[in-house]
């Protein structure tokens, strides 16, 4: 029997195992490997991507797969390592392995300076493998305990990659900020998991959902647990107010931004809510909260993207905004639409970040958009692939983002209050406007004289851009059914509905997106609408957006004035009361008592004899006094 015929869903676990093996080979032995072992990381993720196609083929032929091994047994509770291979997890497998593979290939060119690879290239690729292994494990995990372990490893991987250039103070601080901010949500996730385990006696996701659907979990417990789980998703997927870590995470290498902040880590929260959506549907109030947070984040982050001048920060706020749109879709119960937009956004945003990296690589790491302009003449491939990615996320037909955003809007219209769809349509204009802004500011307009020496990036960086641009242009057509075996992306994902066209809504969203692009053209190319005069006319609004609504400042003030002050008070109490009095005080009292006791406990017989004689005489005197 050919080997290909034996590879199926039961091989899915090999995909993260390959990446984990690459990490354990590269990190300790990188100094002894050719190219510091970068080829091992590339081979591992390439092998994972190839295996994905076999897993997908077997899944479509034979259906869902699942297997597990027992980790340990405690009483009646058995803990296991298990994977579930269904259409949701395999979709994520394909997205993660594809984007990670292209990012690692692209990095061979990006991480080269003056013809030499970065001296830390082995460490860089080792961290890439660790992160990929953790993310792939997360999407395959069939129980909440295993998922949580992978979830924390994803956080560790992102910390190491964001802080890769740790000698830069800004990168080290950004890595700590990302790690600590997401940990806040992770505490909620852990408590929620424990609550569900206590209520059901199992960590198995399928069993928990079944018990909940049968009414086996008390309503209050279920609501609190699901809400706490959503806090974890908010942290990883940068939903307000946990969004503050993601823009600062741009301090890492640009390919890291493409990997972590486009298609993988930030998608983990969306995936978690999608995986547990049946539980959310049993808690309507929490589901409404999910929709509200998603909608607010969609608009809130989109408004800030209009004021940023750093090309990577514009894309970072765009990421936050679109993650909000995915949460809005899940809050409307639209699993298929949310994951469809996750895929469309993943390939499009990875393209935009790698395109931004190509621009920076050609301009000595310059990130200020106003120092660019007219670069389409110098960087033609980068420019036009970037335009495709931006147009996709702006919702321009017939690119991927147009179809996925249309599906999200349709479900919001059908399952949420009219206020939600009205505000979501306003967000469509924002998305198109900030995408038009970055495209026109960087690639159109007048070319600056200081950029005459700019040249297109090497082929190893251009090919990934072309492949991602192709996906951003064509993935949207997966919305439609083809024959009897495939009824569209929504139907493919466990029968959550075929693509539906609501003509007036489609026309409205396309018209609004086009209007946003026209505004961008008028402001940043024709200059018929002066964005500079608008900033001068409305200085308060401009400063509010530039300073990110002062939320970062408020958080920093809270840390400096409240948290650290409280921490110092706790430290003083711990030192003075707990340590000096409670711990050292009791020890000191024993020591003082011992010093006194040692004066009479000499170990010499004549001392004890004298003490006995004196005691006897003393007692005799007392007796005589009392008698007389």
Coordinates of C-alpha atoms in Angstrom, one line a residue, residues 13-597:
X13 CA -0.6 15.2 15.6
X14 CA 2.6 14.9 13.6
X15 CA 2.3 18.4 12.3
X16 CA 2.9 20.2 15.6
X17 CA 5.3 17.4 16.6
X18 CA 7.5 18.3 13.6
X19 CA 7.7 21.9 14.7
X20 CA 8.4 21.0 18.3
X21 CA 11.2 18.6 17.2
X22 CA 12.7 21.4 15.2
X23 CA 12.7 23.7 18.3
X24 CA 14.4 21.1 20.5
X25 CA 17.1 20.5 17.8
X26 CA 17.8 24.1 16.8
X27 CA 17.8 25.9 20.2
X28 CA 20.4 23.9 22.0
X29 CA 22.6 23.0 19.0
X30 CA 22.2 26.0 16.7
X31 CA 25.8 27.0 17.0
X32 CA 26.9 23.7 15.5
X33 CA 24.3 23.6 12.7
X34 CA 24.7 25.0 9.2
X35 CA 22.9 28.4 9.0
X36 CA 22.2 27.9 12.7
X37 CA 19.6 25.4 11.9
X38 CA 17.2 27.6 10.0
X39 CA 16.7 24.9 7.4
X40 CA 15.3 22.5 10.1
X41 CA 12.6 25.0 11.0
X42 CA 11.7 25.4 7.3
X43 CA 11.7 21.7 6.7
X44 CA 9.4 21.1 9.7
X45 CA 6.8 23.7 8.7
X46 CA 7.0 22.6 5.0
X47 CA 6.4 19.0 6.2
X48 CA 3.5 20.2 8.3
X49 CA 1.9 22.0 5.3
X50 CA 2.3 18.9 3.1
X51 CA 0.8 16.7 5.8
X52 CA -2.1 19.2 6.1
X53 CA -3.3 18.3 2.6
X54 CA -3.3 14.6 3.4
X55 CA -5.3 15.2 6.6
X56 CA -7.7 17.4 4.8
X57 CA -8.2 14.8 2.0
X58 CA -8.9 12.1 4.6
X59 CA -11.2 14.3 6.5
X60 CA -13.3 15.1 3.5
X61 CA -13.4 11.4 2.6
X62 CA -13.9 9.6 5.9
X63 CA -15.1 12.4 8.2
X64 CA -14.0 13.6 11.6
X65 CA -11.2 11.9 13.4
X66 CA -10.1 11.9 17.1
X67 CA -7.6 10.1 19.2
X68 CA -6.0 10.5 22.6
X69 CA -3.4 9.0 25.0
X70 CA -3.9 8.8 28.7
X71 CA -1.6 11.2 30.7
X72 CA -2.5 10.3 34.2
X73 CA -5.5 9.0 36.3
X74 CA -6.5 10.6 39.6
X75 CA -9.3 8.8 41.3
X76 CA -12.2 8.7 38.8
X77 CA -10.6 11.5 36.7
X78 CA -8.5 10.6 33.7
X79 CA -6.4 13.3 32.1
X80 CA -5.3 12.8 28.5
X81 CA -3.5 14.3 25.6
X82 CA -5.9 14.2 22.7
X83 CA -6.5 15.8 19.3
X84 CA -9.7 16.4 17.5
X85 CA -9.6 16.6 13.7
X86 CA -12.7 18.3 12.3
X87 CA -13.3 20.9 9.7
X88 CA -12.8 23.8 12.1
X89 CA -9.4 22.6 13.4
X90 CA -8.2 21.5 9.9
X91 CA -9.1 25.0 8.5
X92 CA -6.9 26.5 11.2
X93 CA -4.1 23.9 10.5
X94 CA -4.1 25.0 6.8
X95 CA -4.0 28.7 7.6
X96 CA -1.3 28.5 10.3
X97 CA 1.1 26.2 8.3
X98 CA 0.6 28.1 5.1
X99 CA 1.3 31.6 6.6
X100 CA 4.1 30.3 8.9
X101 CA 5.8 28.6 5.9
X102 CA 5.7 31.8 3.8
X103 CA 6.8 34.0 6.7
X104 CA 9.8 31.7 7.4
X105 CA 10.8 31.7 3.7
X106 CA 10.4 35.5 3.6
X107 CA 12.5 35.9 6.8
X108 CA 15.6 34.5 4.9
X109 CA 15.7 37.7 3.0
X110 CA 14.3 40.1 5.7
X111 CA 16.7 39.0 8.4
X112 CA 19.7 39.5 6.2
X113 CA 21.7 42.8 6.8
X114 CA 24.5 43.9 4.5
X115 CA 24.5 40.4 2.9
X116 CA 24.8 38.6 6.3
X117 CA 22.1 36.8 8.2
X118 CA 21.2 38.2 11.7
X119 CA 23.6 36.7 14.2
X120 CA 20.7 35.5 16.2
X121 CA 19.0 33.7 13.2
X122 CA 19.1 30.3 14.9
X123 CA 17.3 31.6 17.9
X124 CA 14.8 33.4 15.7
X125 CA 13.9 30.2 13.8
X126 CA 13.9 28.1 17.0
X127 CA 11.3 30.5 18.4
X128 CA 9.3 30.4 15.2
X129 CA 9.1 26.6 15.5
X130 CA 8.1 26.8 19.2
X131 CA 5.4 29.2 18.4
X132 CA 4.1 27.2 15.5
X133 CA 4.1 24.0 17.5
X134 CA 2.1 25.7 20.3
X135 CA -0.4 27.2 18.0
X136 CA -1.0 24.0 16.0
X137 CA -1.4 22.1 19.3
X138 CA -3.9 24.6 20.5
X139 CA -6.2 24.2 17.5
X140 CA -6.0 20.4 17.6
X141 CA -6.6 20.0 21.4
X142 CA -9.7 18.1 22.3
X143 CA -9.8 19.0 26.0
X144 CA -9.6 22.3 27.8
X145 CA -6.6 21.4 30.0
X146 CA -4.5 20.5 26.9
X147 CA -5.7 23.6 25.1
X148 CA -4.8 25.8 28.1
X149 CA -1.2 24.4 28.2
X150 CA -0.8 25.1 24.5
X151 CA -2.5 28.5 25.0
X152 CA 0.2 29.5 27.5
X153 CA 3.0 28.2 25.3
X154 CA 1.6 30.5 22.5
X155 CA 2.0 33.4 24.9
X156 CA 5.5 32.3 25.7
X157 CA 6.4 32.0 22.0
X158 CA 5.0 35.5 21.2
X159 CA 6.9 36.9 24.2
X160 CA 10.2 35.5 22.8
X161 CA 9.5 36.6 19.2
X162 CA 8.3 40.1 20.1
X163 CA 11.4 40.6 22.3
X164 CA 13.8 39.0 19.8
X165 CA 15.9 42.1 19.6
X166 CA 15.9 42.3 23.4
X167 CA 18.9 44.6 23.4
X168 CA 16.5 47.3 22.4
X169 CA 14.6 48.6 25.4
X170 CA 11.4 49.2 23.4
X171 CA 11.3 45.6 22.2
X172 CA 11.9 44.2 25.7
X173 CA 9.2 46.4 27.2
X174 CA 6.8 45.5 24.4
X175 CA 7.4 41.8 25.0
X176 CA 6.7 42.2 28.7
X177 CA 3.6 44.3 28.0
X178 CA 2.2 41.6 25.7
X179 CA 2.9 38.8 28.1
X180 CA 1.5 40.5 31.2
X181 CA -1.6 41.9 29.4
X182 CA -2.6 38.6 28.0
X183 CA -2.0 36.9 31.3
X184 CA -4.8 39.0 32.9
X185 CA -7.3 37.4 30.5
X186 CA -5.6 34.0 30.9
X187 CA -6.4 34.0 34.6
X188 CA -10.1 34.3 33.7
X189 CA -9.8 31.5 31.2
X190 CA -8.2 29.2 33.8
X191 CA -10.9 29.9 36.4
X192 CA -13.6 29.3 33.8
X193 CA -12.0 26.0 32.8
X194 CA -11.8 24.9 36.5
X195 CA -15.5 25.9 37.0
X196 CA -16.6 23.8 34.0
X197 CA -14.5 20.8 35.2
X198 CA -16.0 21.1 38.7
X199 CA -19.5 21.1 37.2
X200 CA -19.0 18.3 34.8
X201 CA -16.0 16.2 36.0
X202 CA -14.3 16.3 32.7
X203 CA -12.1 18.6 30.6
X204 CA -13.2 17.0 27.3
X205 CA -14.7 19.8 25.1
X206 CA -17.3 17.6 23.4
X207 CA -18.4 16.1 26.7
X208 CA -18.7 19.5 28.4
X209 CA -20.9 20.8 25.5
X210 CA -23.1 17.7 25.6
X211 CA -23.6 18.0 29.4
X212 CA -24.4 21.7 29.1
X213 CA -26.9 21.1 26.3
X214 CA -28.6 18.5 28.5
X215 CA -29.0 21.0 31.3
X216 CA -26.3 19.3 33.5
X217 CA -24.6 22.6 34.4
X218 CA -26.3 25.1 36.7
X219 CA -27.2 28.3 34.7
X220 CA -25.3 30.7 36.9
X221 CA -22.2 28.6 36.9
X222 CA -22.4 28.3 33.1
X223 CA -22.8 32.0 32.6
X224 CA -19.9 32.9 34.8
X225 CA -17.6 30.2 33.4
X226 CA -18.3 31.2 29.8
X227 CA -17.8 34.9 30.6
X228 CA -14.4 34.1 32.2
X229 CA -13.4 32.0 29.2
X230 CA -14.3 35.0 27.0
X231 CA -11.9 37.2 29.0
X232 CA -9.1 34.9 27.9
X233 CA -10.2 35.2 24.3
X234 CA -10.3 39.0 24.7
X235 CA -6.7 39.1 25.9
X236 CA -5.3 36.9 23.1
X237 CA -7.4 38.5 20.4
X238 CA -6.7 42.1 21.6
X239 CA -10.3 43.1 22.3
X240 CA -10.9 46.4 24.2
X241 CA -9.6 47.1 26.8
X242 CA -6.9 44.4 26.3
X243 CA -5.9 45.7 22.9
X244 CA -3.1 47.9 24.2
X245 CA -0.4 45.2 23.9
X246 CA -0.7 44.6 20.1
X247 CA 0.4 47.9 18.6
X248 CA 3.5 47.9 20.8
X249 CA 4.2 44.4 19.7
X250 CA 5.3 45.9 16.4
X251 CA 8.7 46.3 18.0
X252 CA 9.5 42.7 16.9
X253 CA 10.8 41.8 13.4
X254 CA 8.1 42.5 10.8
X255 CA 7.8 38.9 9.7
X256 CA 6.9 38.2 13.4
X257 CA 4.1 40.8 13.1
X258 CA 2.8 39.0 10.0
X259 CA 2.9 35.6 11.7
X260 CA 1.6 36.4 15.2
X261 CA -0.5 39.4 14.6
X262 CA -2.3 38.5 11.4
X263 CA -3.1 34.8 11.2
X264 CA -2.1 32.9 14.3
X265 CA -1.8 34.2 17.9
X266 CA -4.4 36.9 17.7
X267 CA -6.7 34.4 16.0
X268 CA -6.5 32.1 19.0
X269 CA -9.2 34.0 20.9
X270 CA -11.5 33.9 17.9
X271 CA -10.9 30.2 17.5
X272 CA -11.6 29.5 21.2
X273 CA -15.0 31.3 21.1
X274 CA -15.7 29.4 17.8
X275 CA -14.8 26.1 19.3
X276 CA -17.0 26.7 22.4
X277 CA -19.8 28.5 20.5
X278 CA -22.4 26.0 21.6
X279 CA -21.7 27.0 25.2
X280 CA -22.0 30.7 24.3
X281 CA -25.3 30.0 22.6
X282 CA -26.6 28.6 25.9
X283 CA -25.7 31.9 27.6
X284 CA -27.5 34.6 25.5
X285 CA -26.4 37.5 27.7
X286 CA -22.7 36.5 27.3
X287 CA -23.2 36.1 23.6
X288 CA -24.6 39.7 23.4
X289 CA -21.6 40.9 25.4
X290 CA -19.3 39.2 22.8
X291 CA -21.1 41.0 20.0
X292 CA -21.0 44.3 21.8
X293 CA -17.3 44.1 22.6
X294 CA -16.6 43.0 19.1
X295 CA -18.5 45.9 17.6
X296 CA -16.9 48.5 19.9
X297 CA -13.4 47.2 19.2
X298 CA -14.2 47.2 15.4
X299 CA -15.0 50.9 15.5
X300 CA -12.6 52.0 18.3
X301 CA -9.5 50.5 16.7
X302 CA -10.5 51.6 13.2
X303 CA -10.7 55.2 14.3
X304 CA -7.1 55.1 15.8
X305 CA -5.8 53.6 12.5
X306 CA -6.8 56.9 10.8
X307 CA -4.3 58.9 12.9
X308 CA -1.2 56.6 13.1
X309 CA 1.8 57.6 11.0
X310 CA 3.9 54.4 11.5
X311 CA 2.9 51.9 8.7
X312 CA 3.1 48.9 11.1
X313 CA 1.0 50.6 13.7
X314 CA -1.7 51.4 11.1
X315 CA -1.8 47.7 10.3
X316 CA -1.8 46.7 14.0
X317 CA -4.9 48.8 14.7
X318 CA -6.4 47.4 11.5
X319 CA -5.8 43.9 12.9
X320 CA -7.5 44.8 16.2
X321 CA -10.5 46.3 14.3
X322 CA -11.0 43.2 12.1
X323 CA -10.6 40.9 15.1
X324 CA -13.5 42.9 16.6
X325 CA -15.5 42.2 13.4
X326 CA -14.9 38.4 13.9
X327 CA -16.1 38.6 17.5
X328 CA -19.1 40.5 16.3
X329 CA -19.8 37.7 13.9
X330 CA -19.5 35.1 16.6
X331 CA -21.8 37.2 18.8
X332 CA -24.3 36.9 16.1
X333 CA -23.9 33.1 16.1
X334 CA -22.2 33.1 12.7
X335 CA -19.4 30.5 13.1
X336 CA -18.9 30.0 9.4
X337 CA -18.8 33.8 8.6
X338 CA -16.4 34.5 11.5
X339 CA -13.9 31.7 10.5
X340 CA -14.3 32.7 6.8
X341 CA -13.3 36.3 7.7
X342 CA -10.5 34.9 9.9
X343 CA -9.0 33.1 6.9
X344 CA -9.5 36.1 4.5
X345 CA -8.1 38.5 7.0
X346 CA -5.2 36.1 7.8
X347 CA -3.9 35.9 4.2
X348 CA -4.6 39.6 3.5
X349 CA -3.0 40.9 6.7
X350 CA 0.0 38.6 6.4
X351 CA 0.4 40.1 2.9
X352 CA 0.2 43.6 4.2
X353 CA 2.7 43.1 7.0
X354 CA 5.2 41.4 4.7
X355 CA 4.6 44.2 2.2
X356 CA 5.4 46.7 4.9
X357 CA 8.5 44.7 5.7
X358 CA 9.5 44.9 2.1
X359 CA 9.2 48.7 2.1
X360 CA 11.1 48.9 5.4
X361 CA 13.8 46.5 4.1
X362 CA 14.3 48.8 1.1
X363 CA 14.3 52.0 3.1
X364 CA 16.7 51.1 6.0
X365 CA 13.8 50.2 8.4
X366 CA 12.0 53.5 7.9
X367 CA 8.4 53.2 9.2
X368 CA 7.0 56.8 8.9
X369 CA 4.5 56.9 6.1
X370 CA 5.0 60.6 5.4
X371 CA 8.7 59.9 4.5
X372 CA 7.5 57.5 1.8
X373 CA 5.3 58.3 -1.3
X374 CA 5.4 57.3 -4.9
X375 CA 7.1 54.0 -4.1
X376 CA 5.0 52.0 -6.7
X377 CA 7.6 53.1 -9.2
X378 CA 10.5 51.7 -7.2
X379 CA 8.8 48.7 -5.6
X380 CA 6.2 47.6 -8.3
X381 CA 5.7 44.0 -7.0
X382 CA 5.5 45.1 -3.4
X383 CA 3.1 48.0 -4.3
X384 CA 0.6 46.0 -6.3
X385 CA 0.5 43.0 -4.0
X386 CA 0.0 45.4 -1.1
X387 CA -2.8 47.1 -3.0
X388 CA -4.5 43.7 -3.4
X389 CA -4.3 43.0 0.4
X390 CA -5.5 46.4 1.3
X391 CA -8.4 46.3 -1.2
X392 CA -9.4 42.9 0.2
X393 CA -9.6 44.2 3.8
X394 CA -11.4 47.4 2.6
X395 CA -14.2 45.1 1.3
X396 CA -13.7 45.8 -2.5
X397 CA -15.2 43.1 -4.8
X398 CA -14.3 40.5 -5.8
X399 CA -11.5 40.1 -3.3
X400 CA -11.6 37.8 -0.3
X401 CA -12.5 40.4 2.3
X402 CA -15.5 41.5 0.3
X403 CA -17.2 38.1 0.5
X404 CA -16.3 37.4 4.2
X405 CA -17.3 40.8 5.4
X406 CA -20.6 40.6 3.5
X407 CA -21.3 37.3 5.2
X408 CA -20.6 38.8 8.6
X409 CA -22.9 41.8 8.0
X410 CA -25.7 39.5 6.8
X411 CA -25.7 37.5 10.0
X412 CA -25.5 40.7 12.1
X413 CA -28.5 42.0 10.3
X414 CA -30.5 38.8 10.9
X415 CA -29.5 38.0 14.5
X416 CA -28.7 41.3 16.2
X417 CA -30.4 44.6 17.0
X418 CA -30.6 47.1 14.0
X419 CA -28.2 49.4 15.9
X420 CA -25.5 46.7 15.4
X421 CA -25.8 46.6 11.6
X422 CA -25.9 50.4 11.4
X423 CA -22.7 50.8 13.4
X424 CA -21.0 47.9 11.6
X425 CA -21.7 49.6 8.2
X426 CA -20.0 52.8 9.7
X427 CA -17.1 50.5 10.4
X428 CA -17.0 49.5 6.8
X429 CA -16.3 53.1 5.8
X430 CA -13.5 53.3 8.4
X431 CA -11.9 50.1 7.2
X432 CA -11.8 51.3 3.6
X433 CA -10.6 54.8 4.6
X434 CA -7.6 53.7 6.7
X435 CA -6.6 51.1 4.1
X436 CA -6.8 53.7 1.3
X437 CA -4.8 56.1 3.5
X438 CA -1.8 53.8 4.0
X439 CA -1.8 52.7 0.3
X440 CA -2.0 56.2 -1.1
X441 CA 0.5 57.7 1.4
X442 CA 3.1 55.0 0.8
X443 CA 2.8 54.1 -2.9
X444 CA 1.1 57.0 -4.6
X445 CA 1.6 60.7 -4.7
X446 CA 5.0 62.4 -5.5
X447 CA 8.1 60.4 -5.0
X448 CA 10.6 62.0 -2.6
X449 CA 14.1 62.6 -3.8
X450 CA 15.7 60.8 -0.9
X451 CA 14.0 57.6 -2.0
X452 CA 15.6 57.5 -5.4
X453 CA 18.0 54.7 -4.3
X454 CA 15.1 52.4 -3.2
X455 CA 15.1 49.0 -5.0
X456 CA 12.7 46.1 -5.0
X457 CA 13.3 43.4 -2.4
X458 CA 15.0 40.1 -3.3
X459 CA 13.1 37.2 -4.8
X460 CA 12.9 35.2 -1.6
X461 CA 10.7 38.1 -0.2
X462 CA 8.7 38.7 -3.4
X463 CA 7.5 35.2 -4.0
X464 CA 5.6 34.9 -0.6
X465 CA 4.0 38.3 -1.4
X466 CA 2.8 37.0 -4.8
X467 CA 1.4 33.8 -3.3
X468 CA -0.4 35.7 -0.5
X469 CA -1.8 38.2 -3.1
X470 CA -3.1 35.3 -5.1
X471 CA -4.9 33.9 -2.0
X472 CA -6.2 37.3 -1.0
X473 CA -7.7 37.6 -4.5
X474 CA -9.2 34.1 -4.8
X475 CA -10.1 32.8 -1.3
X476 CA -13.3 34.7 -1.3
X477 CA -14.7 32.4 -4.0
X478 CA -14.7 29.6 -1.4
X479 CA -18.0 31.2 -0.3
X480 CA -19.8 29.6 -3.2
X481 CA -20.8 26.0 -3.5
X482 CA -19.2 23.8 -6.2
X483 CA -21.2 20.7 -7.0
X484 CA -22.8 18.4 -4.5
X485 CA -19.7 17.8 -2.4
X486 CA -19.0 21.4 -1.4
X487 CA -21.8 23.8 -0.6
X488 CA -19.7 26.9 0.3
X489 CA -17.5 27.7 3.3
X490 CA -20.4 28.1 5.7
X491 CA -21.8 24.7 4.8
X492 CA -18.4 23.2 4.9
X493 CA -18.0 24.2 8.5
X494 CA -20.3 21.7 10.1
X495 CA -23.3 22.9 8.1
X496 CA -23.5 26.4 9.4
X497 CA -25.2 27.7 6.3
X498 CA -24.4 28.4 2.6
X499 CA -23.4 31.7 1.2
X500 CA -26.4 34.0 0.9
X501 CA -26.6 37.2 -1.1
X502 CA -28.8 40.0 0.2
X503 CA -28.6 42.4 -2.7
X504 CA -29.4 45.7 -0.9
X505 CA -26.9 44.9 1.9
X506 CA -24.2 43.9 -0.5
X507 CA -24.7 47.0 -2.6
X508 CA -24.7 49.2 0.5
X509 CA -21.5 47.7 2.0
X510 CA -19.7 47.9 -1.4
X511 CA -20.9 51.5 -1.9
X512 CA -19.7 52.5 1.6
X513 CA -16.3 50.8 1.0
X514 CA -16.0 52.6 -2.3
X515 CA -16.9 55.9 -0.6
X516 CA -14.1 55.3 2.0
X517 CA -11.6 54.7 -0.8
X518 CA -12.8 57.8 -2.6
X519 CA -12.3 59.8 0.6
X520 CA -8.8 58.5 0.9
X521 CA -8.0 59.4 -2.7
X522 CA -9.4 62.9 -2.2
X523 CA -7.4 63.4 1.0
X524 CA -4.1 61.8 0.2
X525 CA -3.7 62.0 -3.6
X526 CA -5.8 64.8 -5.0
X527 CA -5.6 66.9 -1.8
X528 CA -9.1 68.2 -2.5
X529 CA -9.8 67.3 1.2
X530 CA -6.9 68.4 3.3
X531 CA -6.3 66.1 6.2
X532 CA -3.8 68.6 7.6
X533 CA -6.5 71.3 7.7
X534 CA -8.9 68.9 9.3
X535 CA -6.4 68.2 12.0
X536 CA -6.0 71.9 12.7
X537 CA -9.7 72.5 12.6
X538 CA -10.5 69.7 15.0
X539 CA -7.3 69.6 17.2
X540 CA -9.0 67.9 20.2
X541 CA -10.2 64.9 18.0
X542 CA -6.9 64.7 16.3
X543 CA -4.9 64.7 19.5
X544 CA -7.4 62.2 21.0
X545 CA -6.8 59.7 18.2
X546 CA -3.0 60.4 18.0
X547 CA -2.7 59.7 21.7
X548 CA -4.9 56.6 21.4
X549 CA -7.7 58.1 23.5
X550 CA -5.1 58.4 26.3
X551 CA -5.9 54.9 27.3
X552 CA -2.3 53.8 27.4
X553 CA -1.5 56.9 29.5
X554 CA -4.3 56.1 31.9
X555 CA -3.2 52.5 32.2
X556 CA 0.4 53.6 32.9
X557 CA -0.8 56.1 35.5
X558 CA -2.8 53.4 37.2
X559 CA 0.2 51.2 37.3
X560 CA 2.5 53.9 38.6
X561 CA 0.2 55.6 41.0
X562 CA -2.2 52.9 42.1
X563 CA -0.8 49.4 41.5
X564 CA 2.8 50.2 42.4
X565 CA 1.7 52.3 45.4
X566 CA -0.5 49.5 46.6
X567 CA 2.3 47.0 46.0
X568 CA 4.7 49.1 48.1
X569 CA 2.1 49.2 50.9
X570 CA 1.7 45.4 50.7
X571 CA 5.5 45.1 50.7
X572 CA 5.8 47.2 53.8
X573 CA 3.1 45.2 55.6
X574 CA 4.7 42.0 54.5
X575 CA 8.1 43.1 55.8
X576 CA 7.0 44.8 59.0
X577 CA 4.1 42.7 60.1
X578 CA 4.3 39.3 58.4
X579 CA 8.1 38.9 58.2
X580 CA 9.6 41.0 61.0
X581 CA 6.8 40.4 63.6
X582 CA 5.1 37.2 62.6
X583 CA 8.2 35.2 61.4
X584 CA 11.3 36.9 62.7
X585 CA 9.5 38.0 65.9
X586 CA 8.6 34.5 66.9
X587 CA 12.1 33.3 66.1
X588 CA 13.5 36.3 68.1
X589 CA 11.4 35.5 71.2
X590 CA 12.6 31.9 71.1
X591 CA 16.2 33.1 70.8
X592 CA 15.8 35.6 73.7
X593 CA 14.2 33.0 75.9
X594 CA 17.1 30.6 75.1
X595 CA 19.6 33.2 76.1
X596 CA 18.0 33.5 79.5
X597 CA 17.5 29.8 80.0

